[in-house]
CSV table of C-alpha atoms in Angstrom, one decimal:
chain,number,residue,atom,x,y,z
K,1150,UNK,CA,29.3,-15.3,-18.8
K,1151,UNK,CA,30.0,-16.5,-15.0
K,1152,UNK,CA,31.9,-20.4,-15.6
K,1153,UNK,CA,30.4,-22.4,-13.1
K,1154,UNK,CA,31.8,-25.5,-11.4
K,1155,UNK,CA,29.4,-27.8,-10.5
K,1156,UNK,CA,30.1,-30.5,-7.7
K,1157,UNK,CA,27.8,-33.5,-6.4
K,1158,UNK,CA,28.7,-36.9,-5.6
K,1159,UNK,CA,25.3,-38.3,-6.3
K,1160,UNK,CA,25.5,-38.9,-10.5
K,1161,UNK,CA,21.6,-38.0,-10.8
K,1162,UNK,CA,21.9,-34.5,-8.8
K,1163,UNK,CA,24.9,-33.2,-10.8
K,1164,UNK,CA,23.0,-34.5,-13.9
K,1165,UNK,CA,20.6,-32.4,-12.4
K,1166,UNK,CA,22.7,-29.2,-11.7
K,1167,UNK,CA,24.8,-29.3,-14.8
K,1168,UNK,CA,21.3,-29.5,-16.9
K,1169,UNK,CA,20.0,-25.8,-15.0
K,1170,UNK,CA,23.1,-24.8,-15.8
K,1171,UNK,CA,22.8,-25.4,-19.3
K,1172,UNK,CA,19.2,-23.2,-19.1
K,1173,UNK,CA,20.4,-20.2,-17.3
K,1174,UNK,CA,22.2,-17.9,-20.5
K,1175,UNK,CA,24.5,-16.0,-18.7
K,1176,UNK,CA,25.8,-19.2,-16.9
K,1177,UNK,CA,28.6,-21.4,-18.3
K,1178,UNK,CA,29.4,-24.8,-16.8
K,1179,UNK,CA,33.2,-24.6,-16.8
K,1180,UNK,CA,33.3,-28.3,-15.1
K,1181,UNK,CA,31.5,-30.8,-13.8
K,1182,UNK,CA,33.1,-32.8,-10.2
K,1183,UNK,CA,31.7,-35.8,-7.8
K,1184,UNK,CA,33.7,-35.0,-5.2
K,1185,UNK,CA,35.6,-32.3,-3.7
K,1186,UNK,CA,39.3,-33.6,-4.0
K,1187,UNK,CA,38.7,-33.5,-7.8
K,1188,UNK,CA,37.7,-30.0,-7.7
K,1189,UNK,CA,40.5,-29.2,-6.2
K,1190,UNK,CA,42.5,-30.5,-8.3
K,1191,UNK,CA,41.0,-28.5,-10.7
K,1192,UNK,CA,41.4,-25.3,-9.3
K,1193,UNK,CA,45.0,-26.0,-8.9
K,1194,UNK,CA,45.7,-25.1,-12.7
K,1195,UNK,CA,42.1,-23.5,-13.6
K,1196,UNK,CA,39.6,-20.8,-12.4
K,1197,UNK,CA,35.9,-20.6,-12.2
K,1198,UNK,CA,33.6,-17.6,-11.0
K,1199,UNK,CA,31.3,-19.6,-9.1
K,1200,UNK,CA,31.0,-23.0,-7.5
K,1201,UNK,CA,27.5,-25.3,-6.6
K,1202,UNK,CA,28.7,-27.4,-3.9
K,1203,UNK,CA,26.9,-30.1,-2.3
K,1204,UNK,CA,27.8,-30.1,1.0
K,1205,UNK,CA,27.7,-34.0,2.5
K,1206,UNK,CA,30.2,-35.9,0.6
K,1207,UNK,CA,32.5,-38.8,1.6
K,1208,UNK,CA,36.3,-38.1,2.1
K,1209,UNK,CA,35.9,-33.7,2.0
K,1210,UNK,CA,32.7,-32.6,2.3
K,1211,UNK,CA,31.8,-29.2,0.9
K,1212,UNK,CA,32.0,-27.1,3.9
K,1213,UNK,CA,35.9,-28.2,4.5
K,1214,UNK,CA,36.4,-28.0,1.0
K,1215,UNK,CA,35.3,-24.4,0.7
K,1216,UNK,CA,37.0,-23.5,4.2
K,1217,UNK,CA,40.4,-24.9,2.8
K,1218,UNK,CA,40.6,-22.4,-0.8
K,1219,UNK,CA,42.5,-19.4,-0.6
K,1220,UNK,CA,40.7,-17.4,-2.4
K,1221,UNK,CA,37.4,-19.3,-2.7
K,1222,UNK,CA,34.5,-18.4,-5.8
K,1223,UNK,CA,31.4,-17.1,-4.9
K,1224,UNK,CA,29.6,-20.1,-3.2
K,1225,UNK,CA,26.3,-21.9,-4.0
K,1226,UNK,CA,25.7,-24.7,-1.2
K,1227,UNK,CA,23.2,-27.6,-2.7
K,1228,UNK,CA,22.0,-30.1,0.1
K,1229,UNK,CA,19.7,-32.2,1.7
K,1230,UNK,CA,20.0,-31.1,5.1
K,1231,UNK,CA,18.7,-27.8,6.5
K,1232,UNK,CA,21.2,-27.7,9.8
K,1233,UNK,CA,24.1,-26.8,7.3
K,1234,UNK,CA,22.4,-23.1,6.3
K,1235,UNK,CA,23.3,-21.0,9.6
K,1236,UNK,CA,27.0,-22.9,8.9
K,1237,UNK,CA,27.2,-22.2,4.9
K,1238,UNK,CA,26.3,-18.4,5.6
K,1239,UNK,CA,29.1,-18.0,8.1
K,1240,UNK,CA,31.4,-18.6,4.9
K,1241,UNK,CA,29.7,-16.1,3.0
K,1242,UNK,CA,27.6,-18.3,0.0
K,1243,UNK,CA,25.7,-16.0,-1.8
K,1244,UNK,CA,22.8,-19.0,-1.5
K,1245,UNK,CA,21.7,-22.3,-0.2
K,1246,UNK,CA,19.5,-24.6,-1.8
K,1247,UNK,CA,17.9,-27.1,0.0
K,1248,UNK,CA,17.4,-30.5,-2.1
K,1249,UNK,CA,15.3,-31.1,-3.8
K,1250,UNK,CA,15.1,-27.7,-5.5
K,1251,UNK,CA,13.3,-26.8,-8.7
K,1252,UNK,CA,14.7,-24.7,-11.7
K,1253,UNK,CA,12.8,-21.6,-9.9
K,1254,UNK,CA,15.2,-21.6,-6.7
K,1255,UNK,CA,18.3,-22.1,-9.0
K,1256,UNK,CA,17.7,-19.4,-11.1
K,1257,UNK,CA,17.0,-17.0,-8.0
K,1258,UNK,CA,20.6,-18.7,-6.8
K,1259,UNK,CA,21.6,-17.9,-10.6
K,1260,UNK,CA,20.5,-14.3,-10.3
K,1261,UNK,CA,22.3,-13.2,-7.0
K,1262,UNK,CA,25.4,-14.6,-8.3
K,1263,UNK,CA,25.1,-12.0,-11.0
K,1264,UNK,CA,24.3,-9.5,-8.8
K,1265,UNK,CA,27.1,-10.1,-6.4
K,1266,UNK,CA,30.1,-10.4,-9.7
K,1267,UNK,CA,28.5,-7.9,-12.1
K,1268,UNK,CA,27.0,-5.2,-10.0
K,1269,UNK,CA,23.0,-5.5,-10.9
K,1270,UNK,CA,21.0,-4.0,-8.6
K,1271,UNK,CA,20.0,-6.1,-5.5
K,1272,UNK,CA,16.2,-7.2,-4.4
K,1273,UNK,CA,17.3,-4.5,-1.4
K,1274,UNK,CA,18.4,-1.5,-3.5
K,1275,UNK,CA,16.2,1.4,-5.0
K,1276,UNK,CA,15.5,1.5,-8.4
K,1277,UNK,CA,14.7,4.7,-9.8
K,1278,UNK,CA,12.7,7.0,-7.4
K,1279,UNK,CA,10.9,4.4,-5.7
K,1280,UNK,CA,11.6,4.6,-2.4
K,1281,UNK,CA,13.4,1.7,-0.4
K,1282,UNK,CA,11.2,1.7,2.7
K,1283,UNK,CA,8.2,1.2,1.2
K,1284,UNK,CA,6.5,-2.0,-0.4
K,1285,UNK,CA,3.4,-3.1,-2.3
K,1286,UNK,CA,1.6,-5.9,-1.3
K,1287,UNK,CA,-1.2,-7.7,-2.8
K,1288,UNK,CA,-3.9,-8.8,-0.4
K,1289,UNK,CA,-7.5,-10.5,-1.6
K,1290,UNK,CA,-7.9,-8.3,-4.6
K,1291,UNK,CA,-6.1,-5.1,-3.6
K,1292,UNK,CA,-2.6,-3.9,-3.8
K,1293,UNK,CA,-1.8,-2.1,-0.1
K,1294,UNK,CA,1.5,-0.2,0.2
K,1295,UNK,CA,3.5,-1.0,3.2
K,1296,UNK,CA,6.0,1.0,5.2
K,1297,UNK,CA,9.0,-1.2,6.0
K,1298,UNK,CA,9.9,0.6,9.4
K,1299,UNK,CA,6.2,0.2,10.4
K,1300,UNK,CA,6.1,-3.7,9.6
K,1301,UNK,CA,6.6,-5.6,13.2
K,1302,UNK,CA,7.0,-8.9,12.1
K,1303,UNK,CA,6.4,-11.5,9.4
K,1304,UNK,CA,4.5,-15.1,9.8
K,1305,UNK,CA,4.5,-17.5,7.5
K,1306,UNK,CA,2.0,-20.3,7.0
K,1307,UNK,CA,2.1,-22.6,4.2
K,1308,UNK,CA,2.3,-20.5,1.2
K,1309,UNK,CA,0.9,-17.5,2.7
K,1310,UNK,CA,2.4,-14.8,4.6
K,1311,UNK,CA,1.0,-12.7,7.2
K,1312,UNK,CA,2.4,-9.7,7.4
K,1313,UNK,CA,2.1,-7.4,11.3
K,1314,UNK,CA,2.0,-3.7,11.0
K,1315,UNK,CA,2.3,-1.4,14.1
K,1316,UNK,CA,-0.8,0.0,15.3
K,1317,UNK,CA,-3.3,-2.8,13.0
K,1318,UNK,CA,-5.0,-5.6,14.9
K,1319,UNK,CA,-4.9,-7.6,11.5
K,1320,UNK,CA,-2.2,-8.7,9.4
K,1321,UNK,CA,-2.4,-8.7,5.7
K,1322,UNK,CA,-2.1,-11.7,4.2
K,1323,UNK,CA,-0.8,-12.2,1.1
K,1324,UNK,CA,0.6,-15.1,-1.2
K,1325,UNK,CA,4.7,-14.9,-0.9
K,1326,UNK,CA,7.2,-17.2,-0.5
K,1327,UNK,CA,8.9,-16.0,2.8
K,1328,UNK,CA,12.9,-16.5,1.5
K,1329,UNK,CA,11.4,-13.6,-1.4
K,1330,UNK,CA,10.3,-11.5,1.7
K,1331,UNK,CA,13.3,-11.9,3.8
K,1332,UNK,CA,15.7,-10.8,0.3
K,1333,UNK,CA,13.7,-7.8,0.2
K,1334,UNK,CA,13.8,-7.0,3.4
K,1335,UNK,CA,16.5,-4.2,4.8
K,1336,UNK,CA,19.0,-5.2,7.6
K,1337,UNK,CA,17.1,-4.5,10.3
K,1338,UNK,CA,14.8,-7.4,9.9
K,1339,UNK,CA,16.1,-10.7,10.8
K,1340,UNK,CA,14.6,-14.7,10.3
K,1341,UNK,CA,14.7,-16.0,14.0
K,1342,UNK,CA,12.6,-19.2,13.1
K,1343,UNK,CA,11.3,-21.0,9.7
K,1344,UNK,CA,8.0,-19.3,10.4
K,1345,UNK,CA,8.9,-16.0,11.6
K,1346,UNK,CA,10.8,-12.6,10.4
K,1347,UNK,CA,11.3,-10.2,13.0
K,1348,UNK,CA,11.8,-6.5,13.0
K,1349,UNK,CA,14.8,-6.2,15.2
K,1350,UNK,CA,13.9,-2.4,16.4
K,1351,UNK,CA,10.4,-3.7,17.9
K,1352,UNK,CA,11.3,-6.5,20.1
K,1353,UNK,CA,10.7,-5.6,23.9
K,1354,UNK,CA,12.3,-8.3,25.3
K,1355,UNK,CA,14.3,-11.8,25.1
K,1356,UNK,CA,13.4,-14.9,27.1
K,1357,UNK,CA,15.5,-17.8,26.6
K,1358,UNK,CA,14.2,-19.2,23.2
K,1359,UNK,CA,11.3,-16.7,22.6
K,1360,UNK,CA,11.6,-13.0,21.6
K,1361,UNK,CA,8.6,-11.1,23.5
K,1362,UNK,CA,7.0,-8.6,20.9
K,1363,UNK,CA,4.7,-7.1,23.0
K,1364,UNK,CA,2.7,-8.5,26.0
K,1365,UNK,CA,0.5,-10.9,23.8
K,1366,UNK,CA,3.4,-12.0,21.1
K,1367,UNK,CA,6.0,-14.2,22.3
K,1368,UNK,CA,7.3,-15.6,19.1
K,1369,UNK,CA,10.5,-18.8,19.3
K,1370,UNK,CA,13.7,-18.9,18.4
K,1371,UNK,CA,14.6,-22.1,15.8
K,1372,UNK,CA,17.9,-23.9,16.4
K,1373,UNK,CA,18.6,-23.1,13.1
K,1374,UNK,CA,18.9,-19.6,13.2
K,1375,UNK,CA,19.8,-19.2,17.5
K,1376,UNK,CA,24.0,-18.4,16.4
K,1377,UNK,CA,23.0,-15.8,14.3
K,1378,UNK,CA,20.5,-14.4,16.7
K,1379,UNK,CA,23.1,-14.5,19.6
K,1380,UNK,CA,25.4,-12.9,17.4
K,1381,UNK,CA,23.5,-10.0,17.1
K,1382,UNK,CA,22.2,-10.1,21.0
K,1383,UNK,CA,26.1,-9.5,21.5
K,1384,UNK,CA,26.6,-6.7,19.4
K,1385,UNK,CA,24.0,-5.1,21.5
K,1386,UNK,CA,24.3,-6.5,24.9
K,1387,UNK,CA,26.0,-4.0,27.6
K,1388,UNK,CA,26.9,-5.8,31.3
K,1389,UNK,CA,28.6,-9.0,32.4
């Protein structure tokens, strides 16, 4: 069992929180908190695997609070504001859920914390002989296999996804949430923008806030996700 701690000052959300907890069987709500002084407190004389943690609360909020334990839990941020994910993966949470968020998305937040403390095999790993850079897709009524390294970028669109592969003039389109395409994804593709995943070994150029694809794609840079983007820019970047 992974003991939870569950933190929200809004009375209805950690209603809310403790209640998925309760429906998830290999999680175990170890306490319930409204703010994040009296989860502090108590850590100080007890211990929990993992902690959901709204993040805008009065007198701590849930960033600080996280930032300030030694030896933190694995992290779940819950909140209602989007600017905080680039911010809440910089402390390494396992996941971010962006109110409101059905039992679905906490189960999927559920799931990696199990992966993360009990070794199961991630959405990224092989299983088997099946090999890891390759995918199956389902488009209209077929199932088309995909080769990862050959994918140039994703675009979402509602509920859809349209998927670029070098070399095709169409995408495929196929019904996937784009957070499920981005876990499966290997670490060369990176989310540059709410609408777009990019594959970071076919960009030909970067123009202010727009990566250039090719001649005809020049697809934007969110504010969102620009630190993560520079972050890598750097890694690469040779010159003054």
């Amino acid at each position: 069992m992974i003991r939870c701690l569950a933190i929200d000052d809004e009375p209805l959300a950690l209603q809310q929180l403790v209640a998925y907890i309760s429906k998830v069987p290999f999680l175990e709500l170890a306490a319930q908190c409204q703010s994040a002084l009296e989860a502090r407190t108590y850590l100080e004389g007890n211990t929990a695997d993992a902690i959901f943690c709204d993040i805008n609360m009065p007198d701590l909020n849930g960033m600080d609070f996280v930032k300030s334990l030694t030896a933190p839990p694995l992290i779940v941020f819950t909140t209602a504001y989007s600017e905080y994910a680039v911010e809440g993966f910089k402390v390494n949470a396992v996941d971010y859920l962006l109110k409101p968020f059905g039992l679905q998305d906490f189960q999927r937040a559920a799931n990696r914390l199990r992966e993360r403390l009990e070794g199961a095999p991630s959405a990224k790993q092989p299983v088997g002989n099946e090999s890891d850079d390759t995918l199956f897709l389902k488009t209209d009524y077929r199932i088309v296999k995909v080769s990862i390294p050959d994918i140039r970028y994703i675009e979402g669109m509602s509920e859809y996804l349209k998927v670029w592969i070098e070399g095709e003039t169409k995408p495929i389109i196929t019904l996937l949430a784009m957070k499920k395409m981005e876990e499966r994804l290997p670490d060369y593709f990176m989310r540059i923008h709410r609408s777009y995943i990019i594959n970071l070994n076919k960009i030909q150029e970067v123009n202010k806030n727009r990566v250039i694809m090719d001649a005809a794609t020049y697809l934007p840079i969110g504010d969102l996700y620009k630190d993560t983007f520079q972050a890598y820019l750097n890694t690469k970047f040779l010159g003054k």
